[in-house]
Short mmCIF file of C-alpha atoms and ligand atoms in Angstrom, two decimals:
data_model
loop_
_atom_site.label_atom_id
_atom_site.label_comp_id
_atom_site.label_asym_id
_atom_site.label_seq_id
_atom_site.Cartn_x
_atom_site.Cartn_y
_atom_site.Cartn_z
CA MET A 1 15.94 -10.89 -6.93
CA VAL A 2 13.16 -9.26 -5.48
CA LYS A 3 10.43 -10.22 -2.88
CA ASP A 4 7.77 -6.86 -3.78
CA PHE A 5 6.71 -5.54 -6.24
CA ILE A 6 6.16 -2.79 -4.30
CA SER A 7 7.84 0.13 -7.26
CA LEU A 8 8.76 -0.68 -11.43
CA ALA A 9 12.11 2.03 -9.84
CA ASP A 10 12.39 -1.12 -7.47
CA TYR A 11 12.88 -3.82 -10.96
CA THR A 12 16.05 -2.63 -13.63
CA GLY A 13 14.83 -1.83 -17.55
CA ALA A 14 15.43 -6.51 -18.20
CA GLU A 15 13.38 -7.54 -15.46
CA ILE A 16 10.83 -5.19 -16.21
CA MET A 17 10.78 -6.45 -19.63
CA ALA A 18 10.72 -10.02 -18.51
CA LEU A 19 6.39 -9.68 -17.29
CA LEU A 20 6.20 -7.98 -20.31
CA ASN A 21 7.10 -10.45 -22.38
CA LEU A 22 6.06 -13.16 -19.48
CA ALA A 23 2.59 -11.33 -19.09
CA ASP A 24 2.36 -11.67 -23.23
CA GLU A 25 3.13 -15.85 -23.01
CA LEU A 26 0.41 -15.91 -20.46
CA LYS A 27 -1.97 -13.52 -22.48
CA ARG A 28 -1.61 -15.52 -26.19
CA LEU A 29 -2.04 -19.44 -23.71
CA GLN A 30 -5.61 -17.29 -22.15
CA LYS A 31 -7.09 -17.24 -25.53
CA THR A 32 -6.39 -19.77 -26.91
CA GLY A 33 -7.43 -21.87 -24.05
CA ARG A 34 -4.60 -23.57 -23.42
CA PRO A 35 -3.67 -24.77 -19.10
CA HIS A 36 -1.07 -22.52 -17.33
CA ARG A 37 -2.31 -23.65 -13.43
CA LEU A 38 1.50 -22.39 -12.65
CA LEU A 39 -0.10 -21.17 -9.12
CA GLU A 40 -1.22 -24.71 -8.07
CA GLY A 41 -2.51 -24.15 -3.93
CA LYS A 42 -1.35 -21.16 -4.17
CA THR A 43 -3.16 -18.06 -2.34
CA LEU A 44 -3.04 -14.52 -2.14
CA ALA A 45 -4.79 -11.87 0.22
CA MET A 46 -6.28 -8.91 -0.94
CA ILE A 47 -6.46 -5.41 1.60
CA PHE A 48 -8.70 -2.39 -0.17
CA GLU A 49 -8.48 0.51 1.75
CA LYS A 50 -10.79 2.01 -1.31
CA PRO A 51 -12.53 0.86 -3.91
CA SER A 52 -11.65 -1.09 -6.64
CA LEU A 53 -14.14 -2.65 -9.97
CA ARG A 54 -10.44 -3.26 -12.61
CA THR A 55 -8.00 -4.46 -10.02
CA ARG A 56 -10.04 -5.98 -8.51
CA LEU A 57 -11.55 -8.51 -10.03
CA THR A 58 -8.15 -8.72 -12.43
CA PHE A 59 -6.84 -10.29 -9.23
CA GLN A 60 -9.04 -12.25 -8.11
CA LEU A 61 -9.96 -13.96 -11.29
CA GLY A 62 -5.69 -14.21 -12.15
CA MET A 63 -5.21 -16.58 -9.32
CA PHE A 64 -8.00 -18.51 -10.19
CA GLN A 65 -6.70 -18.91 -14.35
CA LEU A 66 -3.15 -19.45 -11.90
CA GLY A 67 -4.84 -22.41 -10.12
CA GLY A 68 -4.27 -21.14 -7.07
CA PHE A 69 -7.59 -19.16 -5.01
CA SER A 70 -7.72 -15.28 -3.88
CA LEU A 71 -9.11 -13.91 -0.93
CA LEU A 72 -9.99 -10.68 0.16
CA MET A 73 -10.62 -8.01 3.07
CA ASP A 74 -12.39 -4.82 2.79
CA SER A 75 -10.90 -2.69 5.61
CA ARG A 76 -8.85 0.52 7.10
CA LEU A 77 -4.69 -0.66 8.25
CA GLY A 78 -3.72 -0.69 11.29
CA VAL A 79 -6.71 0.22 13.20
CA ARG A 80 -7.05 -2.38 14.77
CA GLU A 81 -4.48 -4.16 15.18
CA SER A 82 -0.43 -2.36 12.80
CA VAL A 83 0.51 -3.39 10.25
CA PRO A 84 3.40 -5.13 11.23
CA ASP A 85 0.66 -7.68 13.76
CA VAL A 86 -0.84 -7.46 10.07
CA ALA A 87 1.81 -9.54 7.66
CA HIS A 88 3.03 -12.02 10.40
CA ASN A 89 -0.84 -13.59 11.02
CA LEU A 90 -0.66 -13.57 6.72
CA GLU A 91 2.31 -15.53 6.44
CA ARG A 92 1.60 -17.51 8.11
CA TRP A 93 -1.41 -18.30 6.05
CA VAL A 94 -1.20 -17.46 2.48
CA ASP A 95 1.93 -17.19 -0.04
CA GLY A 96 2.29 -13.67 -0.77
CA ILE A 97 -0.27 -10.50 -0.56
CA MET A 98 -1.43 -7.35 -2.53
CA ALA A 99 -2.74 -3.98 -1.27
CA ARG A 100 -4.80 -1.35 -2.53
CA THR A 101 -3.48 1.70 0.63
CA PHE A 102 -3.90 4.93 1.64
CA ARG A 103 -0.38 5.69 2.82
CA HIS A 104 1.80 5.08 0.05
CA GLU A 105 3.45 3.46 3.99
CA ASP A 106 1.53 1.21 4.91
CA VAL A 107 2.09 -0.70 1.40
CA CYS A 108 6.05 0.03 2.46
CA LEU A 109 5.81 -1.48 6.08
CA LEU A 110 3.72 -3.81 4.43
CA ALA A 111 5.83 -5.26 2.41
CA ARG A 112 9.22 -5.03 4.80
CA SER A 113 6.64 -6.81 7.70
CA ALA A 114 5.24 -10.04 6.65
CA ALA A 115 7.22 -12.51 5.02
CA VAL A 116 5.80 -13.61 1.56
CA PRO A 117 5.53 -11.22 -1.16
CA VAL A 118 3.81 -8.18 -0.72
CA ILE A 119 1.91 -5.92 -4.04
CA ASN A 120 1.46 -2.77 -4.66
CA ALA A 121 -2.51 -2.44 -5.77
CA LEU A 122 -2.40 1.62 -6.02
CA THR A 123 -1.17 3.42 -3.46
CA ASP A 124 -1.80 7.13 -3.56
CA LYS A 125 2.40 7.38 -4.68
CA LEU A 126 2.50 4.41 -6.86
CA HIS A 127 0.44 2.10 -9.21
CA PRO A 128 2.71 0.46 -11.50
CA CYS A 129 0.38 -2.73 -11.81
CA GLN A 130 -1.81 -0.76 -14.02
CA ILE A 131 1.68 0.84 -15.71
CA LEU A 132 2.71 -2.53 -16.72
CA ALA A 133 -0.56 -3.15 -18.01
CA ASP A 134 -0.85 0.38 -19.57
CA VAL A 135 2.92 -0.77 -21.46
CA GLN A 136 2.17 -4.60 -23.16
CA THR A 137 -1.61 -2.25 -24.29
CA LEU A 138 0.95 0.13 -25.74
CA ARG A 139 3.29 -2.71 -27.88
CA GLU A 140 0.64 -4.31 -28.69
CA HIS A 141 -0.61 -1.08 -30.78
CA LYS A 142 2.48 0.84 -31.89
CA GLY A 143 4.88 -2.41 -31.79
CA THR A 144 7.66 -3.84 -29.01
CA SER A 145 10.15 -1.14 -29.46
CA LEU A 146 9.60 1.84 -27.56
CA CYS A 147 12.47 3.67 -27.72
CA SER A 148 11.49 6.29 -30.73
CA LEU A 149 7.78 6.47 -28.74
CA LYS A 150 6.62 9.47 -27.16
CA VAL A 151 4.13 8.86 -24.66
CA ALA A 152 1.67 13.20 -23.13
CA PHE A 153 0.35 12.03 -19.74
CA VAL A 154 -2.09 14.68 -19.03
CA GLY A 155 -3.13 15.96 -16.23
CA ASP A 156 -2.71 16.07 -12.54
CA GLY A 157 1.01 14.47 -11.58
CA ASN A 158 0.08 12.32 -9.29
CA ASN A 159 0.31 8.47 -8.83
CA VAL A 160 -0.73 6.34 -12.03
CA PHE A 161 1.57 8.90 -13.40
CA HIS A 162 4.47 8.74 -10.75
CA SER A 163 4.61 4.97 -11.40
CA TRP A 164 4.94 6.19 -15.65
CA ALA A 165 7.88 7.75 -14.61
CA ASN A 166 9.62 4.86 -13.38
CA PHE A 167 9.07 2.72 -15.88
CA ALA A 168 10.47 6.02 -18.04
CA SER A 169 13.42 5.51 -15.62
CA ARG A 170 13.74 2.21 -16.72
CA LEU A 171 13.24 1.38 -20.06
CA PRO A 172 13.56 4.36 -23.18
CA LEU A 173 10.13 5.74 -23.81
CA ASN A 174 10.31 9.58 -24.02
CA LEU A 175 7.93 10.54 -21.54
CA THR A 176 5.76 15.14 -21.04
CA LEU A 177 3.43 15.09 -18.25
CA VAL A 178 0.96 18.05 -19.60
CA CYS A 179 -0.06 20.00 -16.24
CA PRO A 180 -1.37 22.58 -14.63
CA GLU A 181 0.85 24.13 -12.81
CA GLY A 182 0.78 22.64 -9.03
CA TYR A 183 0.40 19.25 -10.65
CA GLU A 184 3.96 18.82 -10.82
CA GLY A 185 4.69 16.39 -8.92
CA ASP A 186 6.03 14.22 -6.53
CA PRO A 187 9.82 15.93 -6.91
CA GLU A 188 11.66 13.53 -5.50
CA ILE A 189 10.45 11.25 -8.47
CA THR A 190 10.36 13.76 -11.04
CA GLY A 191 14.35 14.65 -9.88
CA ARG A 192 15.04 11.07 -10.21
CA VAL A 193 13.78 10.50 -12.79
CA ALA A 194 15.01 13.44 -14.76
CA LYS A 195 18.54 12.28 -14.10
CA GLU A 196 17.81 7.72 -14.68
CA ALA A 197 15.78 8.80 -17.76
CA GLN A 198 16.27 6.74 -20.04
CA GLY A 199 14.37 8.58 -22.31
CA THR A 200 13.59 11.59 -22.99
CA PHE A 201 11.82 12.82 -19.38
CA ALA A 202 9.44 16.48 -19.91
CA ILE A 203 7.22 18.40 -17.72
CA THR A 204 5.92 21.38 -19.41
CA HIS A 205 1.79 23.74 -18.63
CA ASP A 206 2.01 24.43 -22.41
CA PRO A 207 -0.14 21.70 -24.03
CA VAL A 208 0.53 22.83 -27.87
CA SER A 209 4.53 21.18 -27.61
CA GLY A 210 3.24 18.65 -24.35
CA LEU A 211 1.70 16.91 -27.16
CA LYS A 212 3.74 17.44 -30.05
CA ASP A 213 4.66 14.56 -31.96
CA ALA A 214 2.84 12.23 -28.88
CA ASP A 215 1.97 8.44 -29.64
CA ALA A 216 0.05 8.19 -27.01
CA VAL A 217 -2.36 10.86 -25.42
CA TYR A 218 -3.03 9.09 -21.02
CA THR A 219 -5.21 11.09 -18.74
CA ASP A 220 -7.01 10.36 -15.33
CA VAL A 221 -9.24 11.67 -12.97
CA TRP A 222 -9.16 14.92 -11.60
CA ALA A 223 -9.09 14.22 -8.46
CA SER A 224 -8.15 10.46 -7.25
CA MET A 225 -9.65 8.42 -4.70
CA GLY A 226 -9.25 10.18 -1.14
CA GLN A 227 -8.69 14.37 -3.02
CA GLU A 228 -13.02 13.59 -3.07
CA GLU A 229 -13.22 17.70 -1.31
CA GLU A 230 -11.19 18.77 -3.81
CA SER A 231 -12.80 18.52 -6.99
CA ALA A 232 -14.56 20.85 -7.22
CA MET A 233 -11.48 23.13 -7.56
CA ARG A 234 -9.67 21.51 -9.83
CA GLU A 235 -12.07 21.03 -12.77
CA LYS A 236 -11.62 25.06 -12.84
CA VAL A 237 -8.11 24.19 -12.45
CA PHE A 238 -8.31 21.46 -14.74
CA LEU A 239 -10.80 22.28 -17.52
CA PRO A 240 -7.67 23.31 -20.40
CA TYR A 241 -6.23 20.62 -19.77
CA GLN A 242 -9.33 18.36 -21.39
CA VAL A 243 -8.56 15.12 -23.40
CA ASN A 244 -10.86 16.30 -26.32
CA LYS A 245 -10.92 16.49 -30.10
CA LYS A 246 -8.82 18.78 -30.55
CA LEU A 247 -6.92 17.72 -28.04
CA MET A 248 -6.13 15.40 -29.63
CA GLU A 249 -5.71 17.15 -32.97
CA LEU A 250 -2.08 17.86 -30.58
CA ALA A 251 -1.15 14.19 -31.14
CA LYS A 252 0.72 12.93 -34.04
CA PRO A 253 -3.10 11.86 -35.85
CA ASP A 254 -2.57 7.68 -35.33
CA ALA A 255 -2.01 8.79 -32.18
CA VAL A 256 -3.81 5.91 -29.56
CA PHE A 257 -5.78 7.35 -26.09
CA MET A 258 -5.47 6.11 -22.90
CA HIS A 259 -7.13 6.55 -19.49
CA CYS A 260 -6.72 4.19 -16.61
CA LEU A 261 -10.13 3.79 -15.94
CA PRO A 262 -12.44 5.00 -14.38
CA ALA A 263 -13.50 8.34 -16.38
CA HIS A 264 -15.46 10.69 -15.13
CA ARG A 265 -16.80 11.59 -18.67
CA GLY A 266 -16.99 15.40 -19.98
CA HIS A 267 -14.57 16.34 -17.67
CA GLU A 268 -10.75 14.84 -18.04
CA VAL A 269 -12.38 13.42 -21.31
CA SER A 270 -14.62 13.76 -23.43
CA ASP A 271 -17.58 11.08 -24.39
CA GLU A 272 -15.69 11.64 -28.39
CA VAL A 273 -12.56 10.76 -27.80
CA ILE A 274 -13.02 7.84 -25.19
CA ASP A 275 -15.10 6.06 -27.20
CA GLY A 276 -13.19 6.86 -30.48
CA PRO A 277 -11.03 4.80 -32.83
CA ASN A 278 -8.44 5.16 -31.19
CA SER A 279 -8.42 4.95 -27.49
CA VAL A 280 -7.26 2.25 -26.24
CA CYS A 281 -8.90 2.51 -23.13
CA PHE A 282 -10.65 -1.33 -22.91
CA ASP A 283 -7.45 -2.77 -23.98
CA GLN A 284 -5.86 -1.40 -21.54
CA ALA A 285 -8.60 -2.74 -18.55
CA GLU A 286 -8.92 -6.21 -19.63
CA ASN A 287 -3.93 -6.37 -19.76
CA ARG A 288 -4.94 -5.49 -16.78
CA LEU A 289 -5.17 -8.51 -16.34
CA HIS A 290 -2.42 -11.11 -18.46
CA ALA A 291 -0.03 -8.43 -17.00
CA GLN A 292 -0.51 -9.07 -13.17
CA LYS A 293 -0.69 -13.11 -13.37
CA ALA A 294 2.28 -12.78 -14.97
CA VAL A 295 3.35 -10.77 -11.14
CA LEU A 296 1.46 -13.50 -9.33
CA ALA A 297 3.42 -16.11 -10.86
CA SER A 298 7.15 -14.76 -11.10
CA LEU A 299 6.42 -13.08 -7.33
CA LEU A 300 4.37 -16.24 -5.51
CA ARG A 301 6.65 -18.93 -6.92
CA GLY A 302 9.78 -16.62 -6.24
CA ASP A 303 11.10 -18.66 -10.18
CA ARG A 304 12.57 -16.29 -12.13
CA VAL A 305 11.08 -15.35 -15.54
CA LEU A 306 12.87 -17.79 -17.41
CA SER A 307 12.32 -20.37 -15.94
CA ILE A 308 8.40 -19.88 -15.75
CA PHE A 309 8.56 -19.49 -19.82
CA ALA A 310 10.41 -22.59 -20.09
CA GLU A 311 8.25 -24.42 -18.00
CA LEU A 312 5.30 -23.05 -19.54
CA ASN A 313 7.30 -24.82 -22.79
CA HIS A 314 7.17 -27.64 -21.28
CA LYS A 315 3.33 -28.41 -21.12
N1 CP B 1 -7.71 1.53 -13.36
C1 CP B 1 -7.59 1.40 -11.69
O1 CP B 1 -6.76 0.10 -10.52
O2 CP B 1 -9.23 0.45 -11.66
P1 CP B 1 -9.38 0.38 -9.97
O3 CP B 1 -9.69 1.39 -9.54
O4 CP B 1 -11.61 -0.10 -10.76
O5 CP B 1 -9.32 -0.82 -9.61
N1 NVA B 2 -5.56 8.04 -9.02
C1 NVA B 2 -6.61 7.45 -9.07
C2 NVA B 2 -6.01 6.12 -10.33
C3 NVA B 2 -7.24 5.85 -10.13
C4 NVA B 2 -7.07 3.87 -10.86
C5 NVA B 2 -7.23 7.47 -8.41
O1 NVA B 2 -6.51 7.04 -7.31
O2 NVA B 2 -7.83 7.92 -7.57
#
């Protein structure tokens, strides 16, 4: 079993699917008010180098609902003391660490150094928790068989897209990145995914072909956290890729609109699309809670997901 949750590429398709099924079950239990205190007495340290609404609150709530406790640290890693020294302190007190860092390497170093599981809560490279919740949402709206679905990711080939690409390298789903020139993502990730993709994987600068037959149109901010000084320049480059009514019309008529949030309304998405009937972005936000509870339960107990199911069904 993988100790940490750093990248979806570290997991097999079957393991990701098991996490998704557990997330569905935990959602059902939560919605029906049935206790599922799988992490009674367990603790999670949360490190945030960047701001957060969804990730911070859903991890905190998730630990509470699972019978555990979370502690919040909001400091830059490696400034006051080294990353391995932070890891060696935390591992003496807590059962797991969740970290949102600027440098992806810092989360990897934390995971290598700590004896306890480390969960990636967004780095400048990846955002795997987000994609788990996104796929849970997609299955709710489009059915559990993903292989016939096409996701068009419109915008920056950055951390959120990279995690979608990693997902597509493990499970069959058709993924197209529709982006301006120069924003095609990390070639190391896209090159590997192009070889390993379980469905079709494409990168295009043309919204017409890119959105054709899409079942889901996904976007993210044009300037991510840490790229704020590039905002004005990016606004010009990304403007033709704004997800508005006209762009949505290029996809299937029943295509859902997805956004990891926070949204910059009037920039990457128009109000009428994000507030429209096909928008599922708040379902995605809701599912952050349930998807992350599946990751927490699985990692902090060190159990295979199947034995967690067995325990849940026994209660
Ligand atoms: N989508 C997401 O990760 O939201 P936060 O930055 O608010 O955590
Ligand atoms: N790409 C965005 C995602 C926010 C959840 C960022 O890194 O800021």
